[in-house]
Amino acid sequence: MRPDRIVPAETVRPDRAGGGDPQGARVFRDGPFPRILRLLPGLRKRREGAMRRASALLGLLLLAVPHATAAKEPELRVLTSFLPIYLFAQNVAGDAPGISVEMMLPAALGCPHDYALTPGDMRKIAAADLFLANGLGMEHFLGAPVRRANPGIRVVETAAAVTPLRESGGHRDRPDPAHGDVNPHTWVSPRNAILQVRAVEKALAEASPGNAPVFRRNAEAYVARLDALVREFDAAAGVFRNRNIIVFHNVFDYLARDLGLTVVGHIEKSPGQGPSAGEIQALVRRIRETRAAAVFAEPQYSSRLAEAVAREAGIPVRMLDPVATGSLSLTGYEDAMRSNLAVLTEVLSGR
């Protein structure tokens, strides 16, 4: 390195006698630092106390977490077979604490004719406390399959409260030894729906007595709505001019009984079993003989056959919904049945 680039360092002078700058000494002796140092022991003690209190609080919170989680678990798990029973149970359970209501079959599936339980269904049954079904042979899987999945589950068939009808028009579901040849489509009648809602209320109150007042209040409100629906159907039936109808299968027999209608023929005598050419011709002759007002198809099935029969017979085809599929709204049953009422009124009263 060139000598002219070297800068000499400043001369370091020794501190004055007494060890350091007197002004700096005064700062350390009389300034804020000694006061801070004197406070440190107290700060440490307060900090240690705060940490102990925080640790104790954290321990209490950790102990409380399992209890809080457990409190959120439902006290009563209710499993319903399919859509109409689910709607009845949801309306009755309402906001009752500790109650969960689940539907086993998907809402888009429809009536559980010949339904086979899946492993997922078996898990739902195993986790449930109460199984609410329609009954009268609608759910053929009730009995041994359910008991195998959950020996302790209580099964309630809500249609047991209904006066059953025999199968009509030669219609046959799979034989049910416990119920014989009864028609299981009870819920399609609003009058029967009220009886089944009461059966749901009773089952829930027995399973969760502490919530019985809530169930009673909810059931009363729901039954009042269904009773209004019954009155609407009765008023409309008073002006029906033609009471002979053709239906896709025997799902509307209970509603026909309520309204004084006569089902003079079915397109399908069993679900999924279409008629032969000879049976279609016989049905067309029957329509002409009885002057049936219309053929009523169902949204759960193709309307192709119904349209063909109606076209051959020269009468209209309309859609009636048995509420086996559809909306999960609490008013889903009423909404569908009011739509049915509008269709029946249009066709049967000549409007």
mmCIF file of C-alpha atoms in Angstrom:
data_model
loop_
_atom_site.group_PDB
_atom_site.id
_atom_site.type_symbol
_atom_site.label_atom_id
_atom_site.label_comp_id
_atom_site.label_asym_id
_atom_site.label_seq_id
_atom_site.Cartn_x
_atom_site.Cartn_y
_atom_site.Cartn_z
ATOM 1 C CA MET A 1 0.000 0.000 0.000
ATOM 2 C CA ARG A 2 1.255 3.483 -0.828
ATOM 3 C CA PRO A 3 2.452 5.481 2.204
ATOM 4 C CA ASP A 4 0.353 8.486 1.198
ATOM 5 C CA ARG A 5 -2.791 6.347 1.606
ATOM 6 C CA ILE A 6 -2.100 5.554 5.265
ATOM 7 C CA VAL A 7 -4.148 7.674 7.676
ATOM 8 C CA PRO A 8 -2.739 7.755 11.190
ATOM 9 C CA ALA A 9 -5.105 6.671 13.973
ATOM 10 C CA GLU A 10 -6.224 9.145 16.581
ATOM 11 C CA THR A 11 -4.256 9.164 19.743
ATOM 12 C CA VAL A 12 -6.011 7.278 22.512
ATOM 13 C CA ARG A 13 -5.707 9.153 25.767
ATOM 14 C CA PRO A 14 -6.037 7.365 29.056
ATOM 15 C CA ASP A 15 -9.102 8.059 31.243
ATOM 16 C CA ARG A 16 -8.736 10.569 33.932
ATOM 17 C CA ALA A 17 -8.021 9.410 37.405
ATOM 18 C CA GLY A 18 -11.076 7.949 38.971
ATOM 19 C CA GLY A 19 -11.794 5.625 36.015
ATOM 20 C CA GLY A 20 -13.582 7.162 33.111
ATOM 21 C CA ASP A 21 -15.450 10.229 32.091
ATOM 22 C CA PRO A 22 -17.017 11.943 35.122
ATOM 23 C CA GLN A 23 -20.004 13.019 33.018
ATOM 24 C CA GLY A 24 -20.604 9.409 31.869
ATOM 25 C CA ALA A 25 -20.269 8.251 35.447
ATOM 26 C CA ARG A 26 -23.004 10.649 36.484
ATOM 27 C CA VAL A 27 -25.272 9.303 33.724
ATOM 28 C CA PHE A 28 -24.885 5.725 34.948
ATOM 29 C CA ARG A 29 -25.154 6.716 38.588
ATOM 30 C CA ASP A 30 -27.983 9.217 38.448
ATOM 31 C CA GLY A 31 -29.695 8.441 35.062
ATOM 32 C CA PRO A 32 -32.458 5.949 34.283
ATOM 33 C CA PHE A 33 -30.258 2.863 34.103
ATOM 34 C CA PRO A 34 -29.760 2.325 37.840
ATOM 35 C CA ARG A 35 -33.521 2.718 38.368
ATOM 36 C CA ILE A 36 -34.219 0.095 35.709
ATOM 37 C CA LEU A 37 -31.688 -2.248 37.243
ATOM 38 C CA ARG A 38 -33.259 -1.794 40.672
ATOM 39 C CA LEU A 39 -36.705 -2.680 39.180
ATOM 40 C CA LEU A 40 -35.554 -5.838 37.411
ATOM 41 C CA PRO A 41 -35.943 -8.239 40.382
ATOM 42 C CA GLY A 42 -39.558 -7.144 40.862
ATOM 43 C CA LEU A 43 -40.245 -7.398 37.163
ATOM 44 C CA ARG A 44 -38.852 -10.906 37.159
ATOM 45 C CA LYS A 45 -41.096 -11.910 40.061
ATOM 46 C CA ARG A 46 -44.182 -10.400 38.443
ATOM 47 C CA ARG A 47 -43.313 -12.066 35.131
ATOM 48 C CA GLU A 48 -42.853 -15.431 36.822
ATOM 49 C CA GLY A 49 -46.200 -15.035 38.603
ATOM 50 C CA ALA A 50 -47.955 -14.110 35.366
ATOM 51 C CA MET A 51 -46.429 -17.108 33.625
ATOM 52 C CA ARG A 52 -47.573 -19.405 36.425
ATOM 53 C CA ARG A 53 -51.096 -18.000 36.161
ATOM 54 C CA ALA A 54 -51.064 -18.369 32.354
ATOM 55 C CA SER A 55 -49.871 -21.962 32.656
ATOM 56 C CA ALA A 56 -52.644 -22.746 35.120
ATOM 57 C CA LEU A 57 -55.245 -21.142 32.834
ATOM 58 C CA LEU A 58 -53.922 -23.069 29.830
ATOM 59 C CA GLY A 59 -54.188 -26.296 31.796
ATOM 60 C CA LEU A 60 -57.820 -25.557 32.651
ATOM 61 C CA LEU A 61 -58.588 -24.804 29.012
ATOM 62 C CA LEU A 62 -56.991 -28.051 27.890
ATOM 63 C CA LEU A 63 -59.051 -29.951 30.440
ATOM 64 C CA ALA A 64 -62.207 -28.229 29.242
ATOM 65 C CA VAL A 65 -61.685 -28.970 25.543
ATOM 66 C CA PRO A 66 -62.741 -32.663 25.652
ATOM 67 C CA HIS A 67 -65.878 -31.744 27.601
ATOM 68 C CA ALA A 68 -66.757 -28.985 25.155
ATOM 69 C CA THR A 69 -66.304 -31.374 22.248
ATOM 70 C CA ALA A 70 -68.400 -34.038 23.939
ATOM 71 C CA ALA A 71 -71.183 -31.530 24.590
ATOM 72 C CA LYS A 72 -71.539 -30.982 20.837
ATOM 73 C CA GLU A 73 -72.125 -34.685 20.172
ATOM 74 C CA PRO A 74 -75.841 -35.481 19.693
ATOM 75 C CA GLU A 75 -77.491 -37.250 22.598
ATOM 76 C CA LEU A 76 -79.994 -38.948 20.273
ATOM 77 C CA ARG A 77 -79.133 -40.021 16.730
ATOM 78 C CA VAL A 78 -82.260 -40.504 14.630
ATOM 79 C CA LEU A 79 -82.063 -42.298 11.287
ATOM 80 C CA THR A 80 -85.003 -42.109 8.865
ATOM 81 C CA SER A 81 -85.556 -44.475 5.965
ATOM 82 C CA PHE A 82 -86.429 -42.096 3.116
ATOM 83 C CA LEU A 83 -87.658 -38.604 2.234
ATOM 84 C CA PRO A 84 -91.213 -38.319 3.638
ATOM 85 C CA ILE A 85 -90.236 -39.814 6.993
ATOM 86 C CA TYR A 86 -87.197 -37.539 7.107
ATOM 87 C CA LEU A 87 -89.399 -34.475 6.516
ATOM 88 C CA PHE A 88 -91.795 -35.553 9.265
ATOM 89 C CA ALA A 89 -88.939 -36.129 11.720
ATOM 90 C CA GLN A 90 -87.169 -32.866 10.894
ATOM 91 C CA ASN A 91 -90.332 -30.872 11.495
ATOM 92 C CA VAL A 92 -90.942 -32.540 14.857
ATOM 93 C CA ALA A 93 -87.326 -32.501 16.071
ATOM 94 C CA GLY A 94 -86.873 -28.891 15.035
ATOM 95 C CA ASP A 95 -84.502 -27.024 17.332
ATOM 96 C CA ALA A 96 -84.494 -29.598 20.136
ATOM 97 C CA PRO A 97 -80.976 -29.700 21.635
ATOM 98 C CA GLY A 98 -78.853 -32.815 21.289
ATOM 99 C CA ILE A 99 -80.907 -34.368 18.466
ATOM 100 C CA SER A 100 -79.573 -35.271 15.026
ATOM 101 C CA VAL A 101 -81.826 -36.459 12.188
ATOM 102 C CA GLU A 102 -80.358 -38.185 9.131
ATOM 103 C CA MET A 103 -81.881 -39.797 6.050
ATOM 104 C CA MET A 104 -80.533 -43.171 4.980
ATOM 105 C CA LEU A 105 -81.608 -43.335 1.331
ATOM 106 C CA PRO A 106 -80.604 -40.477 -0.976
ATOM 107 C CA ALA A 107 -83.418 -37.982 -1.545
ATOM 108 C CA ALA A 108 -83.323 -38.704 -5.282
ATOM 109 C CA LEU A 109 -83.841 -42.461 -4.931
ATOM 110 C CA GLY A 110 -87.595 -42.650 -4.287
ATOM 111 C CA CYS A 111 -89.552 -45.440 -2.618
ATOM 112 C CA PRO A 112 -87.247 -48.100 -1.165
ATOM 113 C CA HIS A 113 -88.918 -50.983 -3.027
ATOM 114 C CA ASP A 114 -86.444 -53.885 -3.073
ATOM 115 C CA TYR A 115 -83.678 -51.613 -1.811
ATOM 116 C CA ALA A 116 -80.537 -53.450 -0.687
ATOM 117 C CA LEU A 117 -78.563 -52.001 2.204
ATOM 118 C CA THR A 118 -75.043 -50.800 1.399
ATOM 119 C CA PRO A 119 -72.017 -50.870 3.747
ATOM 120 C CA GLY A 120 -72.544 -47.131 4.208
ATOM 121 C CA ASP A 121 -76.150 -47.763 5.266
ATOM 122 C CA MET A 122 -74.992 -50.378 7.753
ATOM 123 C CA ARG A 123 -72.600 -47.864 9.297
ATOM 124 C CA LYS A 124 -75.413 -45.322 9.624
ATOM 125 C CA ILE A 125 -77.626 -47.912 11.303
ATOM 126 C CA ALA A 126 -74.807 -48.938 13.645
ATOM 127 C CA ALA A 127 -74.366 -45.317 14.774
ATOM 128 C CA ALA A 128 -78.084 -44.575 15.277
ATOM 129 C CA ASP A 129 -80.230 -44.870 18.404
ATOM 130 C CA LEU A 130 -83.647 -44.679 16.742
ATOM 131 C CA PHE A 131 -84.735 -45.782 13.263
ATOM 132 C CA LEU A 132 -87.935 -44.173 11.935
ATOM 133 C CA ALA A 133 -89.470 -46.032 9.000
ATOM 134 C CA ASN A 134 -92.730 -45.985 7.089
ATOM 135 C CA GLY A 135 -93.400 -49.681 7.549
ATOM 136 C CA LEU A 136 -96.194 -51.891 6.154
ATOM 137 C CA GLY A 137 -93.580 -53.590 4.005
ATOM 138 C CA MET A 138 -92.215 -50.451 2.345
ATOM 139 C CA GLU A 139 -88.730 -51.108 3.755
ATOM 140 C CA HIS A 140 -88.121 -54.822 3.193
ATOM 141 C CA PHE A 141 -84.705 -54.551 4.823
ATOM 142 C CA LEU A 142 -86.210 -53.940 8.269
ATOM 143 C CA GLY A 143 -85.708 -56.818 10.658
ATOM 144 C CA ALA A 144 -82.675 -59.075 10.540
ATOM 145 C CA PRO A 145 -80.373 -56.818 8.448
ATOM 146 C CA VAL A 146 -80.970 -53.854 10.740
ATOM 147 C CA ARG A 147 -80.590 -55.956 13.880
ATOM 148 C CA ARG A 148 -77.304 -57.362 12.667
ATOM 149 C CA ALA A 149 -75.950 -53.856 12.162
ATOM 150 C CA ASN A 150 -77.211 -52.578 15.525
ATOM 151 C CA PRO A 151 -78.834 -55.017 17.982
ATOM 152 C CA GLY A 152 -79.767 -52.172 20.324
ATOM 153 C CA ILE A 153 -81.461 -49.850 17.852
ATOM 154 C CA ARG A 154 -85.161 -49.094 18.284
ATOM 155 C CA VAL A 155 -87.206 -49.326 15.074
ATOM 156 C CA VAL A 156 -90.544 -47.492 14.806
ATOM 157 C CA GLU A 157 -92.889 -48.060 11.852
ATOM 158 C CA THR A 158 -94.883 -44.833 11.681
ATOM 159 C CA ALA A 159 -97.559 -46.250 9.343
ATOM 160 C CA ALA A 160 -98.706 -48.577 12.121
ATOM 161 C CA ALA A 161 -101.047 -45.734 13.118
ATOM 162 C CA VAL A 162 -102.809 -45.841 9.720
ATOM 163 C CA THR A 163 -105.768 -47.999 8.696
ATOM 164 C CA PRO A 164 -104.215 -49.879 5.756
ATOM 165 C CA LEU A 165 -105.648 -50.503 2.320
ATOM 166 C CA ARG A 166 -105.224 -53.723 0.401
ATOM 167 C CA GLU A 167 -103.238 -53.634 -2.828
ATOM 168 C CA SER A 168 -105.484 -52.571 -5.708
ATOM 169 C CA GLY A 169 -105.619 -53.377 -9.412
ATOM 170 C CA GLY A 170 -103.667 -56.596 -9.097
ATOM 171 C CA HIS A 171 -100.673 -54.570 -7.943
ATOM 172 C CA ARG A 172 -98.119 -56.490 -5.917
ATOM 173 C CA ASP A 173 -94.884 -55.439 -4.321
ATOM 174 C CA ARG A 174 -92.583 -58.186 -3.131
ATOM 175 C CA PRO A 175 -94.603 -60.290 -0.645
ATOM 176 C CA ASP A 176 -94.136 -59.183 2.934
ATOM 177 C CA PRO A 177 -94.945 -61.952 5.438
ATOM 178 C CA ALA A 178 -95.466 -59.516 8.313
ATOM 179 C CA HIS A 179 -98.009 -57.295 6.527
ATOM 180 C CA GLY A 180 -99.561 -59.350 3.741
ATOM 181 C CA ASP A 181 -100.867 -57.591 0.647
ATOM 182 C CA VAL A 182 -101.316 -54.128 2.156
ATOM 183 C CA ASN A 183 -100.537 -50.923 0.311
ATOM 184 C CA PRO A 184 -97.543 -49.276 2.033
ATOM 185 C CA HIS A 185 -97.819 -45.818 0.366
ATOM 186 C CA THR A 186 -99.609 -44.310 3.342
ATOM 187 C CA TRP A 187 -97.865 -40.927 3.533
ATOM 188 C CA VAL A 188 -99.313 -39.654 0.211
ATOM 189 C CA SER A 189 -102.542 -38.886 2.084
ATOM 190 C CA PRO A 190 -102.254 -35.706 4.223
ATOM 191 C CA ARG A 191 -104.637 -37.314 6.712
ATOM 192 C CA ASN A 192 -102.283 -40.262 7.083
ATOM 193 C CA ALA A 193 -99.320 -37.900 7.237
ATOM 194 C CA ILE A 194 -100.804 -36.355 10.382
ATOM 195 C CA LEU A 195 -101.066 -39.793 12.009
ATOM 196 C CA GLN A 196 -97.489 -40.592 11.062
ATOM 197 C CA VAL A 197 -96.241 -37.257 12.404
ATOM 198 C CA ARG A 198 -97.906 -38.070 15.725
ATOM 199 C CA ALA A 199 -96.145 -41.441 15.709
ATOM 200 C CA VAL A 200 -92.837 -39.644 15.126
ATOM 201 C CA GLU A 201 -93.552 -37.273 18.013
ATOM 202 C CA LYS A 202 -94.311 -40.181 20.347
ATOM 203 C CA ALA A 203 -91.151 -42.061 19.360
ATOM 204 C CA LEU A 204 -88.927 -39.008 19.828
ATOM 205 C CA ALA A 205 -90.488 -38.122 23.190
ATOM 206 C CA GLU A 206 -89.928 -41.652 24.472
ATOM 207 C CA ALA A 207 -86.320 -41.610 23.289
ATOM 208 C CA SER A 208 -85.573 -38.112 24.644
ATOM 209 C CA PRO A 209 -88.049 -37.281 27.462
ATOM 210 C CA GLY A 210 -86.279 -34.044 28.316
ATOM 211 C CA ASN A 211 -87.142 -32.681 24.877
ATOM 212 C CA ALA A 212 -90.770 -33.854 24.937
ATOM 213 C CA PRO A 213 -92.171 -30.292 25.323
ATOM 214 C CA VAL A 214 -90.166 -29.150 22.289
ATOM 215 C CA PHE A 215 -91.371 -32.120 20.235
ATOM 216 C CA ARG A 216 -94.961 -31.463 21.286
ATOM 217 C CA ARG A 217 -94.766 -27.783 20.333
ATOM 218 C CA ASN A 218 -93.180 -28.544 16.958
ATOM 219 C CA ALA A 219 -95.616 -31.362 16.194
ATOM 220 C CA GLU A 220 -98.605 -29.153 17.015
ATOM 221 C CA ALA A 221 -97.354 -26.467 14.630
ATOM 222 C CA TYR A 222 -96.678 -28.982 11.867
ATOM 223 C CA VAL A 223 -99.994 -30.789 12.309
ATOM 224 C CA ALA A 224 -101.788 -27.437 12.103
ATOM 225 C CA ARG A 225 -100.164 -26.862 8.707
ATOM 226 C CA LEU A 226 -101.054 -30.372 7.533
ATOM 227 C CA ASP A 227 -104.615 -29.955 8.771
ATOM 228 C CA ALA A 228 -104.912 -26.808 6.670
ATOM 229 C CA LEU A 229 -103.710 -28.895 3.718
ATOM 230 C CA VAL A 230 -106.404 -31.509 4.413
ATOM 231 C CA ARG A 231 -109.077 -28.806 4.387
ATOM 232 C CA GLU A 232 -107.804 -27.498 1.045
ATOM 233 C CA PHE A 233 -108.035 -30.980 -0.488
ATOM 234 C CA ASP A 234 -111.513 -31.525 0.939
ATOM 235 C CA ALA A 235 -112.749 -28.204 -0.434
ATOM 236 C CA ALA A 236 -111.383 -28.980 -3.894
ATOM 237 C CA ALA A 237 -112.836 -32.495 -3.913
ATOM 238 C CA GLY A 238 -116.282 -31.013 -3.434
ATOM 239 C CA VAL A 239 -116.214 -29.581 -6.963
ATOM 240 C CA PHE A 240 -114.634 -32.514 -8.809
ATOM 241 C CA ARG A 241 -116.841 -33.542 -11.732
ATOM 242 C CA ASN A 242 -115.028 -36.654 -12.892
ATOM 243 C CA ARG A 243 -113.694 -38.970 -10.205
ATOM 244 C CA ASN A 244 -112.259 -41.792 -12.331
ATOM 245 C CA ILE A 245 -108.485 -41.740 -12.815
ATOM 246 C CA ILE A 246 -105.621 -43.851 -14.183
ATOM 247 C CA VAL A 247 -102.355 -43.830 -12.223
ATOM 248 C CA PHE A 248 -98.882 -45.089 -12.972
ATOM 249 C CA HIS A 249 -98.855 -47.454 -10.008
ATOM 250 C CA ASN A 250 -100.724 -47.762 -6.734
ATOM 251 C CA VAL A 251 -99.011 -44.964 -4.847
ATOM 252 C CA PHE A 252 -102.113 -42.692 -4.803
ATOM 253 C CA ASP A 253 -104.687 -45.140 -3.435
ATOM 254 C CA TYR A 254 -104.856 -43.503 0.011
ATOM 255 C CA LEU A 255 -105.246 -40.024 -1.458
ATOM 256 C CA ALA A 256 -107.961 -41.335 -3.782
ATOM 257 C CA ARG A 257 -109.795 -42.771 -0.765
ATOM 258 C CA ASP A 258 -109.649 -39.383 0.985
ATOM 259 C CA LEU A 259 -110.992 -37.509 -2.038
ATOM 260 C CA GLY A 260 -113.616 -40.009 -3.152
ATOM 261 C CA LEU A 261 -111.746 -40.839 -6.361
ATOM 262 C CA THR A 262 -111.807 -44.207 -8.118
ATOM 263 C CA VAL A 263 -108.567 -45.617 -9.501
ATOM 264 C CA VAL A 264 -109.843 -47.548 -12.522
ATOM 265 C CA GLY A 265 -106.433 -48.746 -13.701
ATOM 266 C CA HIS A 266 -102.657 -48.830 -13.197
ATOM 267 C CA ILE A 267 -100.013 -48.716 -15.907
ATOM 268 C CA GLU A 268 -97.519 -50.756 -13.856
ATOM 269 C CA LYS A 269 -98.804 -53.468 -11.538
ATOM 270 C CA SER A 270 -95.390 -53.752 -9.895
ATOM 271 C CA PRO A 271 -92.583 -51.167 -9.743
ATOM 272 C CA GLY A 272 -90.344 -51.524 -12.784
ATOM 273 C CA GLN A 273 -92.557 -54.152 -14.430
ATOM 274 C CA GLY A 274 -94.012 -52.594 -17.569
ATOM 275 C CA PRO A 275 -97.282 -53.784 -19.124
ATOM 276 C CA SER A 276 -97.481 -56.055 -22.152
ATOM 277 C CA ALA A 277 -99.091 -54.913 -25.399
ATOM 278 C CA GLY A 278 -102.228 -56.834 -24.463
ATOM 279 C CA GLU A 279 -102.382 -55.179 -21.046
ATOM 280 C CA ILE A 280 -102.050 -51.749 -22.626
ATOM 281 C CA GLN A 281 -104.967 -52.465 -24.965
ATOM 282 C CA ALA A 282 -107.059 -53.705 -22.048
ATOM 283 C CA LEU A 283 -106.211 -50.542 -20.103
ATOM 284 C CA VAL A 284 -107.242 -48.338 -23.028
ATOM 285 C CA ARG A 285 -110.593 -50.150 -23.231
ATOM 286 C CA ARG A 286 -111.027 -49.664 -19.493
ATOM 287 C CA ILE A 287 -110.353 -45.939 -19.819
ATOM 288 C CA ARG A 288 -113.000 -45.611 -22.512
ATOM 289 C CA GLU A 289 -115.545 -47.660 -20.591
ATOM 290 C CA THR A 290 -115.149 -45.649 -17.388
ATOM 291 C CA ARG A 291 -114.573 -42.284 -19.099
ATOM 292 C CA ALA A 292 -111.480 -41.750 -16.918
ATOM 293 C CA ALA A 293 -110.453 -38.104 -16.710
ATOM 294 C CA ALA A 294 -106.692 -38.461 -17.124
ATOM 295 C CA VAL A 295 -103.606 -40.610 -16.820
ATOM 296 C CA PHE A 296 -101.353 -39.506 -13.966
ATOM 297 C CA ALA A 297 -97.628 -40.171 -14.297
ATOM 298 C CA GLU A 298 -94.983 -39.749 -11.573
ATOM 299 C CA PRO A 299 -91.752 -37.726 -11.708
ATOM 300 C CA GLN A 300 -89.784 -40.689 -10.336
ATOM 301 C CA TYR A 301 -90.505 -42.745 -13.478
ATOM 302 C CA SER A 302 -90.377 -42.227 -17.219
ATOM 303 C CA SER A 303 -93.627 -40.796 -18.566
ATOM 304 C CA ARG A 304 -93.264 -42.585 -21.921
ATOM 305 C CA LEU A 305 -95.785 -45.348 -21.172
ATOM 306 C CA ALA A 306 -98.270 -42.965 -19.570
ATOM 307 C CA GLU A 307 -98.104 -40.691 -22.597
ATOM 308 C CA ALA A 308 -98.608 -43.615 -24.972
ATOM 309 C CA VAL A 309 -101.664 -44.881 -23.074
ATOM 310 C CA ALA A 310 -103.173 -41.402 -22.787
ATOM 311 C CA ARG A 311 -102.600 -40.717 -26.481
ATOM 312 C CA GLU A 312 -104.240 -44.006 -27.476
ATOM 313 C CA ALA A 313 -107.219 -43.359 -25.192
ATOM 314 C CA GLY A 314 -107.558 -39.697 -26.158
ATOM 315 C CA ILE A 315 -107.258 -38.266 -22.636
ATOM 316 C CA PRO A 316 -104.677 -35.932 -21.048
ATOM 317 C CA VAL A 317 -101.620 -37.043 -19.121
ATOM 318 C CA ARG A 318 -100.554 -35.088 -16.049
ATOM 319 C CA MET A 319 -97.894 -35.440 -13.349
ATOM 320 C CA LEU A 320 -98.601 -36.204 -9.673
ATOM 321 C CA ASP A 321 -95.753 -36.322 -7.154
ATOM 322 C CA PRO A 322 -95.914 -38.889 -4.305
ATOM 323 C CA VAL A 323 -93.176 -36.987 -2.411
ATOM 324 C CA ALA A 324 -90.831 -39.955 -2.541
ATOM 325 C CA THR A 325 -88.127 -37.663 -3.918
ATOM 326 C CA GLY A 326 -87.675 -33.913 -3.887
ATOM 327 C CA SER A 327 -86.840 -30.965 -1.673
ATOM 328 C CA LEU A 328 -85.384 -31.311 1.827
ATOM 329 C CA SER A 329 -87.111 -28.081 2.859
ATOM 330 C CA LEU A 330 -89.275 -28.302 5.976
ATOM 331 C CA THR A 331 -92.252 -27.391 3.785
ATOM 332 C CA GLY A 332 -91.272 -29.900 1.090
ATOM 333 C CA TYR A 333 -94.202 -32.240 1.756
ATOM 334 C CA GLU A 334 -96.801 -29.467 1.777
ATOM 335 C CA ASP A 335 -95.346 -27.804 -1.318
ATOM 336 C CA ALA A 336 -95.458 -31.027 -3.344
ATOM 337 C CA MET A 337 -98.964 -31.905 -2.188
ATOM 338 C CA ARG A 338 -100.281 -28.431 -3.029
ATOM 339 C CA SER A 339 -98.857 -28.826 -6.516
ATOM 340 C CA ASN A 340 -100.719 -32.147 -6.736
ATOM 341 C CA LEU A 341 -103.904 -30.425 -5.605
ATOM 342 C CA ALA A 342 -103.567 -27.808 -8.337
ATOM 343 C CA VAL A 343 -103.163 -30.535 -10.978
ATOM 344 C CA LEU A 344 -106.131 -32.547 -9.692
ATOM 345 C CA THR A 345 -108.320 -29.459 -9.522
ATOM 346 C CA GLU A 346 -107.460 -28.471 -13.090
ATOM 347 C CA VAL A 347 -108.174 -31.919 -14.531
ATOM 348 C CA LEU A 348 -111.077 -33.191 -12.425
ATOM 349 C CA SER A 349 -113.128 -30.016 -12.039
ATOM 350 C CA GLY A 350 -112.946 -29.126 -15.731
ATOM 351 C CA ARG A 351 -111.112 -25.830 -15.174
#
